[in-house]
mmCIF file of C-alpha atoms in Angstrom:
data_model
loop_
_atom_site.group_PDB
_atom_site.id
_atom_site.type_symbol
_atom_site.label_atom_id
_atom_site.label_comp_id
_atom_site.label_asym_id
_atom_site.label_seq_id
_atom_site.Cartn_x
_atom_site.Cartn_y
_atom_site.Cartn_z
ATOM 1 C CA MET A 6 14.188 10.921 18.130
ATOM 2 C CA ALA A 7 16.721 13.732 18.579
ATOM 3 C CA GLY A 8 20.244 12.314 18.771
ATOM 4 C CA GLN A 9 19.153 8.791 18.084
ATOM 5 C CA HIS A 10 19.888 6.822 14.919
ATOM 6 C CA PRO A 11 17.088 4.332 14.071
ATOM 7 C CA ILE A 12 18.023 0.765 13.634
ATOM 8 C CA VAL A 13 17.097 -0.976 10.395
ATOM 9 C CA PHE A 14 14.872 -4.175 10.309
ATOM 10 C CA THR A 15 15.625 -6.182 7.269
ATOM 11 C CA SER A 16 13.594 -9.121 5.834
ATOM 12 C CA GLY A 17 11.686 -10.941 8.472
ATOM 13 C CA ASP A 18 12.927 -8.859 11.380
ATOM 14 C CA TYR A 19 10.654 -7.080 13.940
ATOM 15 C CA ALA A 20 10.973 -5.636 17.418
ATOM 16 C CA GLY A 21 9.202 -8.502 19.152
ATOM 17 C CA GLN A 22 9.966 -12.197 19.650
ATOM 18 C CA LYS A 23 9.225 -14.174 16.403
ATOM 19 C CA VAL A 24 7.211 -17.317 16.999
ATOM 20 C CA LYS A 25 6.455 -18.198 13.434
ATOM 21 C CA GLU A 26 7.977 -17.290 9.968
ATOM 22 C CA VAL A 27 7.045 -18.580 6.640
ATOM 23 C CA HIS A 28 8.515 -17.636 3.270
ATOM 24 C CA PHE A 29 6.369 -17.828 0.158
ATOM 25 C CA GLY A 30 8.984 -16.620 -2.331
ATOM 26 C CA PRO A 31 9.308 -12.836 -1.904
ATOM 27 C CA ILE A 32 6.341 -12.818 0.602
ATOM 28 C CA ILE A 33 7.350 -13.294 4.226
ATOM 29 C CA THR A 34 4.621 -13.960 6.951
ATOM 30 C CA THR A 35 5.492 -13.809 10.633
ATOM 31 C CA GLU A 36 3.811 -13.918 13.932
ATOM 32 C CA THR A 37 5.445 -11.878 16.818
ATOM 33 C CA ILE A 38 4.846 -11.574 20.465
ATOM 34 C CA PHE A 39 5.811 -8.724 22.904
ATOM 35 C CA PRO A 40 6.226 -8.736 26.676
ATOM 36 C CA ASP A 41 4.088 -6.384 28.759
ATOM 37 C CA GLY A 42 5.559 -2.894 28.964
ATOM 38 C CA LEU A 43 8.229 -3.278 26.250
ATOM 39 C CA SER A 44 9.379 -0.140 24.438
ATOM 40 C CA SER A 45 11.247 -0.709 21.157
ATOM 41 C CA GLN A 46 14.106 1.360 19.881
ATOM 42 C CA TRP A 47 13.452 3.835 17.072
ATOM 43 C CA HIS A 48 13.634 1.759 13.894
ATOM 44 C CA TYR A 49 12.369 1.429 10.390
ATOM 45 C CA HIS A 50 11.843 -1.362 7.919
ATOM 46 C CA SER A 51 13.725 -1.988 4.724
ATOM 47 C CA ASN A 52 10.642 -3.552 3.052
ATOM 48 C CA PRO A 53 7.018 -2.507 2.987
ATOM 49 C CA HIS A 54 4.809 -4.626 5.220
ATOM 50 C CA PHE A 55 1.277 -4.878 6.561
ATOM 51 C CA SER A 56 0.519 -5.794 10.237
ATOM 52 C CA HIS A 57 -2.716 -6.964 11.960
ATOM 53 C CA ILE A 58 -2.853 -6.806 15.710
ATOM 54 C CA LEU A 59 -4.394 -10.048 16.972
ATOM 55 C CA SER A 60 -4.259 -9.136 20.695
ATOM 56 C CA GLY A 61 -2.865 -6.350 22.877
ATOM 57 C CA GLY A 62 -1.471 -3.307 21.222
ATOM 58 C CA SER A 63 0.960 -0.364 21.885
ATOM 59 C CA LYS A 64 1.442 3.357 21.441
ATOM 60 C CA GLU A 65 3.274 4.168 18.227
ATOM 61 C CA ILE A 66 5.306 7.273 17.898
ATOM 62 C CA ARG A 67 6.296 8.786 14.642
ATOM 63 C CA LYS A 68 7.904 12.168 13.672
ATOM 64 C CA ASN A 69 4.470 13.722 13.043
ATOM 65 C CA GLY A 70 2.736 12.469 16.230
ATOM 66 C CA SER A 71 1.557 9.323 17.960
ATOM 67 C CA GLN A 72 -1.408 6.939 18.003
ATOM 68 C CA GLN A 73 -2.746 4.122 20.057
ATOM 69 C CA GLN A 74 -2.920 0.777 18.220
ATOM 70 C CA ALA A 75 -5.397 -1.801 19.499
ATOM 71 C CA ALA A 76 -6.378 -5.396 18.769
ATOM 72 C CA GLY A 77 -8.252 -5.797 15.460
ATOM 73 C CA THR A 78 -6.271 -2.963 13.734
ATOM 74 C CA GLY A 79 -4.683 -3.243 10.316
ATOM 75 C CA LEU A 80 -1.551 -1.160 9.596
ATOM 76 C CA TYR A 81 0.798 -0.478 6.739
ATOM 77 C CA TYR A 82 4.414 0.486 7.030
ATOM 78 C CA TYR A 83 6.323 2.230 4.161
ATOM 79 C CA PRO A 84 9.986 1.407 4.119
ATOM 80 C CA GLY A 85 12.411 3.841 5.661
ATOM 81 C CA VAL A 86 9.832 5.689 7.984
ATOM 82 C CA PRO A 87 11.269 5.747 11.574
ATOM 83 C CA HIS A 88 8.886 4.961 14.454
ATOM 84 C CA GLN A 89 8.964 3.628 18.027
ATOM 85 C CA ASN A 90 6.497 1.508 19.770
ATOM 86 C CA MET A 91 5.981 1.941 23.555
ATOM 87 C CA ASP A 92 4.146 0.320 26.392
ATOM 88 C CA TYR A 93 3.050 -2.923 24.774
ATOM 89 C CA ARG A 94 0.120 -4.403 26.438
ATOM 90 C CA ALA A 95 0.158 -7.822 28.022
ATOM 91 C CA GLY A 96 -0.438 -10.681 25.452
ATOM 92 C CA THR A 97 0.350 -8.543 22.376
ATOM 93 C CA ARG A 98 0.550 -10.685 19.313
ATOM 94 C CA ILE A 99 0.922 -9.397 15.770
ATOM 95 C CA PHE A 100 0.581 -10.988 12.296
ATOM 96 C CA ASN A 101 2.926 -9.440 9.659
ATOM 97 C CA ILE A 102 3.129 -9.786 5.998
ATOM 98 C CA GLU A 103 6.259 -8.415 4.231
ATOM 99 C CA LEU A 104 6.861 -7.897 0.548
ATOM 100 C CA GLU A 105 10.340 -8.018 -0.824
ATOM 101 C CA PRO A 106 11.339 -5.994 -3.962
ATOM 102 C CA ALA A 107 11.016 -9.142 -6.100
ATOM 103 C CA PHE A 108 7.353 -9.187 -5.619
ATOM 104 C CA PHE A 109 6.830 -5.723 -6.972
ATOM 105 C CA GLU A 110 9.196 -6.403 -9.824
ATOM 106 C CA GLN A 111 7.594 -9.632 -10.960
ATOM 107 C CA TYR A 112 4.079 -8.126 -11.031
ATOM 108 C CA GLU A 113 5.091 -4.635 -12.094
ATOM 109 C CA LEU A 114 3.458 -3.030 -9.125
ATOM 110 C CA PRO A 115 4.417 0.122 -7.299
ATOM 111 C CA VAL A 116 5.065 0.080 -3.538
ATOM 112 C CA PRO A 117 2.131 1.738 -1.748
ATOM 113 C CA CYS A 118 3.129 5.321 -0.896
ATOM 114 C CA ALA A 119 3.794 6.535 2.625
ATOM 115 C CA SER A 120 0.369 8.282 2.901
ATOM 116 C CA PHE A 121 -1.205 4.742 2.841
ATOM 117 C CA MET A 122 0.115 4.553 6.435
ATOM 118 C CA GLU A 123 -2.702 6.855 7.498
ATOM 119 C CA LYS A 124 -5.629 5.070 9.133
ATOM 120 C CA GLU A 125 -8.283 6.255 6.747
ATOM 121 C CA SER A 126 -6.268 4.913 3.876
ATOM 122 C CA MET A 127 -6.128 1.497 5.486
ATOM 123 C CA GLU A 128 -9.871 1.103 5.680
ATOM 124 C CA LEU A 129 -11.183 -2.185 4.170
ATOM 125 C CA ASN A 130 -7.667 -3.742 4.108
ATOM 126 C CA THR A 131 -7.941 -5.815 7.263
ATOM 127 C CA GLY A 132 -10.273 -8.275 5.552
ATOM 128 C CA GLY A 133 -7.535 -9.006 3.094
ATOM 129 C CA LEU A 134 -5.050 -9.444 5.895
ATOM 130 C CA MET A 135 -7.379 -11.970 7.490
ATOM 131 C CA LYS A 136 -7.426 -14.065 4.293
ATOM 132 C CA LEU A 137 -3.685 -14.000 4.189
ATOM 133 C CA LEU A 138 -3.577 -15.058 7.811
ATOM 134 C CA LYS A 139 -5.714 -18.009 6.970
ATOM 135 C CA GLU A 140 -3.331 -19.141 4.198
ATOM 136 C CA HIS A 141 -0.393 -18.542 6.640
ATOM 137 C CA TYR A 142 -1.938 -21.255 8.839
ATOM 138 C CA ARG A 143 -3.130 -23.485 6.047
ATOM 139 C CA GLN A 144 0.024 -23.962 3.927
ATOM 140 C CA ASP A 145 -1.281 -26.491 1.498
ATOM 141 C CA ALA A 146 -0.313 -27.032 -2.234
ATOM 142 C CA ASP A 147 -2.362 -24.109 -3.283
ATOM 143 C CA THR A 148 -1.234 -21.588 -0.715
ATOM 144 C CA LEU A 149 1.480 -20.089 -2.911
ATOM 145 C CA ILE A 150 -0.763 -19.122 -5.789
ATOM 146 C CA ALA A 151 -3.345 -17.871 -3.236
ATOM 147 C CA MET A 152 -0.766 -15.695 -1.410
ATOM 148 C CA ASP A 153 0.310 -14.006 -4.564
ATOM 149 C CA GLN A 154 -3.253 -13.166 -5.651
ATOM 150 C CA LEU A 155 -4.299 -12.032 -2.176
ATOM 151 C CA CYS A 156 -1.271 -9.804 -1.867
ATOM 152 C CA ILE A 157 -2.039 -8.124 -5.170
ATOM 153 C CA GLN A 158 -5.631 -7.590 -4.016
ATOM 154 C CA LEU A 159 -4.340 -6.205 -0.646
ATOM 155 C CA LEU A 160 -2.174 -3.622 -2.363
ATOM 156 C CA GLN A 161 -5.123 -2.359 -4.366
ATOM 157 C CA THR A 162 -8.122 -2.655 -1.918
ATOM 158 C CA GLY A 163 -9.398 0.862 -1.097
ATOM 159 C CA GLN A 164 -6.928 2.457 -3.507
ATOM 160 C CA PRO A 165 -7.966 4.486 -6.505
ATOM 161 C CA THR A 166 -7.968 2.510 -9.829
ATOM 162 C CA GLU A 167 -6.966 5.676 -11.643
ATOM 163 C CA LYS A 168 -3.833 7.857 -11.108
ATOM 164 C CA TYR A 169 -6.329 10.731 -10.846
ATOM 165 C CA PHE A 170 -8.630 10.260 -7.842
ATOM 166 C CA PRO A 171 -11.263 13.020 -8.070
ATOM 167 C CA GLU A 172 -12.193 15.174 -5.130
ATOM 168 C CA TRP A 173 -15.727 14.017 -5.200
ATOM 169 C CA ALA A 174 -14.622 10.387 -4.807
ATOM 170 C CA GLN A 175 -12.662 11.335 -1.675
ATOM 171 C CA LYS A 176 -15.673 13.147 -0.300
ATOM 172 C CA ILE A 177 -17.796 10.060 -0.859
ATOM 173 C CA ARG A 178 -15.267 7.879 1.105
ATOM 174 C CA THR A 179 -15.284 10.418 4.011
ATOM 175 C CA ALA A 180 -19.037 10.519 4.012
ATOM 176 C CA LEU A 181 -19.386 6.739 4.060
ATOM 177 C CA GLN A 182 -16.880 6.429 6.863
ATOM 178 C CA ASP A 183 -18.494 9.183 8.921
ATOM 179 C CA GLN A 184 -22.059 7.615 8.538
ATOM 180 C CA TRP A 185 -20.973 3.954 8.479
ATOM 181 C CA ASN A 186 -23.967 2.895 10.645
ATOM 182 C CA ASP A 187 -26.525 5.540 9.738
ATOM 183 C CA PRO A 188 -29.468 4.751 7.369
ATOM 184 C CA LEU A 189 -28.458 6.126 4.054
ATOM 185 C CA THR A 190 -29.978 6.151 0.638
ATOM 186 C CA LEU A 191 -28.308 7.003 -2.722
ATOM 187 C CA LEU A 192 -30.478 10.107 -3.010
ATOM 188 C CA GLN A 193 -29.450 11.265 0.475
ATOM 189 C CA LEU A 194 -25.809 10.664 -0.238
ATOM 190 C CA ALA A 195 -26.000 12.470 -3.586
ATOM 191 C CA GLU A 196 -27.776 15.441 -1.986
ATOM 192 C CA GLN A 197 -25.176 15.758 0.774
ATOM 193 C CA LEU A 198 -22.289 15.814 -1.736
ATOM 194 C CA GLN A 199 -24.228 17.883 -4.347
ATOM 195 C CA LEU A 200 -23.720 15.183 -6.981
ATOM 196 C CA HIS A 201 -26.119 13.507 -9.307
ATOM 197 C CA PRO A 202 -27.031 10.001 -8.111
ATOM 198 C CA VAL A 203 -26.261 8.662 -11.620
ATOM 199 C CA THR A 204 -22.680 10.059 -11.401
ATOM 200 C CA ILE A 205 -22.141 8.123 -8.154
ATOM 201 C CA SER A 206 -23.775 4.920 -9.560
ATOM 202 C CA LYS A 207 -21.722 5.080 -12.746
ATOM 203 C CA HIS A 208 -18.292 5.798 -11.281
ATOM 204 C CA PHE A 209 -18.238 4.487 -7.678
ATOM 205 C CA SER A 210 -17.055 0.881 -8.580
ATOM 206 C CA LYS A 211 -14.451 2.414 -10.924
ATOM 207 C CA TYR A 212 -12.773 4.015 -8.039
ATOM 208 C CA PHE A 213 -13.577 1.729 -5.116
ATOM 209 C CA ARG A 214 -13.649 -1.763 -6.774
ATOM 210 C CA CYS A 215 -17.001 -2.612 -5.177
ATOM 211 C CA ASN A 216 -20.535 -1.272 -4.960
ATOM 212 C CA LEU A 217 -21.868 1.074 -2.269
ATOM 213 C CA GLY A 218 -23.555 -1.768 -0.379
ATOM 214 C CA GLU A 219 -20.404 -3.837 -0.275
ATOM 215 C CA TYR A 220 -18.328 -0.956 0.941
ATOM 216 C CA ARG A 221 -20.691 -0.164 3.813
ATOM 217 C CA ARG A 222 -20.728 -3.893 4.854
ATOM 218 C CA ARG A 223 -16.926 -3.907 4.856
ATOM 219 C CA LEU A 224 -16.894 -0.754 7.076
ATOM 220 C CA LYS A 225 -19.097 -2.594 9.577
ATOM 221 C CA VAL A 226 -16.864 -5.596 9.547
ATOM 222 C CA GLU A 227 -13.864 -3.372 10.259
ATOM 223 C CA ARG A 228 -15.642 -2.081 13.387
ATOM 224 C CA ALA A 229 -16.464 -5.634 14.375
ATOM 225 C CA LEU A 230 -12.804 -6.804 14.223
ATOM 226 C CA SER A 231 -11.583 -4.827 17.232
ATOM 227 C CA LEU A 232 -14.648 -5.629 19.300
ATOM 228 C CA ILE A 233 -14.160 -9.398 18.711
ATOM 229 C CA ARG A 234 -10.585 -9.342 19.733
ATOM 230 C CA SER A 235 -10.635 -6.865 22.611
ATOM 231 C CA THR A 236 -13.993 -7.106 24.332
ATOM 232 C CA PRO A 237 -16.058 -9.822 26.116
ATOM 233 C CA LEU A 238 -19.187 -8.920 24.088
ATOM 234 C CA SER A 239 -20.993 -11.887 22.604
ATOM 235 C CA LEU A 240 -21.024 -12.171 18.803
ATOM 236 C CA THR A 241 -24.679 -11.342 18.822
ATOM 237 C CA GLU A 242 -24.041 -8.187 20.739
ATOM 238 C CA ILE A 243 -21.226 -7.243 18.303
ATOM 239 C CA ALA A 244 -23.496 -7.927 15.321
ATOM 240 C CA TYR A 245 -26.180 -5.473 16.613
ATOM 241 C CA SER A 246 -23.679 -2.864 17.686
ATOM 242 C CA CYS A 247 -22.022 -2.898 14.240
ATOM 243 C CA GLY A 248 -25.422 -2.466 12.429
ATOM 244 C CA PHE A 249 -26.163 -5.905 11.219
ATOM 245 C CA ALA A 250 -29.699 -7.208 11.293
ATOM 246 C CA ASP A 251 -28.836 -10.357 13.280
ATOM 247 C CA GLN A 252 -25.983 -12.732 13.902
ATOM 248 C CA ALA A 253 -26.644 -14.857 10.879
ATOM 249 C CA HIS A 254 -26.241 -11.795 8.608
ATOM 250 C CA PHE A 255 -23.149 -10.698 10.527
ATOM 251 C CA THR A 256 -21.461 -14.213 10.332
ATOM 252 C CA LYS A 257 -22.201 -14.500 6.540
ATOM 253 C CA THR A 258 -20.803 -10.928 5.709
ATOM 254 C CA PHE A 259 -17.840 -11.385 8.004
ATOM 255 C CA GLN A 260 -16.841 -14.607 6.263
ATOM 256 C CA GLN A 261 -17.237 -13.125 2.876
ATOM 257 C CA VAL A 262 -14.897 -10.195 3.728
ATOM 258 C CA THR A 263 -12.354 -11.994 5.870
ATOM 259 C CA GLY A 264 -12.510 -15.656 4.858
ATOM 260 C CA LEU A 265 -13.048 -16.498 8.499
ATOM 261 C CA LEU A 266 -15.982 -17.160 10.786
ATOM 262 C CA PRO A 267 -16.146 -14.639 13.568
ATOM 263 C CA LYS A 268 -15.817 -17.393 16.290
ATOM 264 C CA HIS A 269 -12.693 -18.622 14.554
ATOM 265 C CA TYR A 270 -11.214 -15.073 14.413
ATOM 266 C CA ARG A 271 -11.982 -14.691 18.093
ATOM 267 C CA HIS A 272 -10.002 -17.808 19.012
ATOM 268 C CA LEU A 273 -6.949 -17.324 16.824
#
């Protein structure tokens, strides 16, 4: 970025071609498409926003490195952080949800910090983005109240409920992510982390807003999202590869987490 001044994207603006934009008060949802091989200018966004890559993807460069972004990925962008996207793949389509300052003011919520941009911090948020995408398409008399409530949930999913997030809770998150598809009992987890199983049982929901089983199921759904959007695997094959007992269990869990059936998500 040496010698370059990043451009600023204000409300509703993105690097690609905008094909749909909806305003729900201070919440702005958009769908953008990108031509094959496009590289954006260095830029940053004036408002925080979340993105979900529905198809395609790109290479994103930031000051501290780069990463490949593929279909099925959920992302968060803190305002003011410069980045550049290069080599967009053919057919790239992205759903964005942007929150203007008035949203945080009316609900007395803080803007998620820049560290939330890291992939491990975004775990479990894609299901929330899918529920918002469903409302983006639905747009009925109850969508506005649903969007507000879902955005509040989105900002808090996977985040600590307390200002102090103990070291052992971070170790649990890492262990569950690393062993997302391995058989794991409460006693085994406690032994690995040198914690008493009662400590985990008593405090896990306090910090993660769900129980251990729900957390592991959500991790499996996260893995399934990219496979559904970017591979020709059947839904049954995806169900087994993501650790579900059968397609029926996969379908039920996927719908609980995202609000969509897997077959509907595949054909968005």
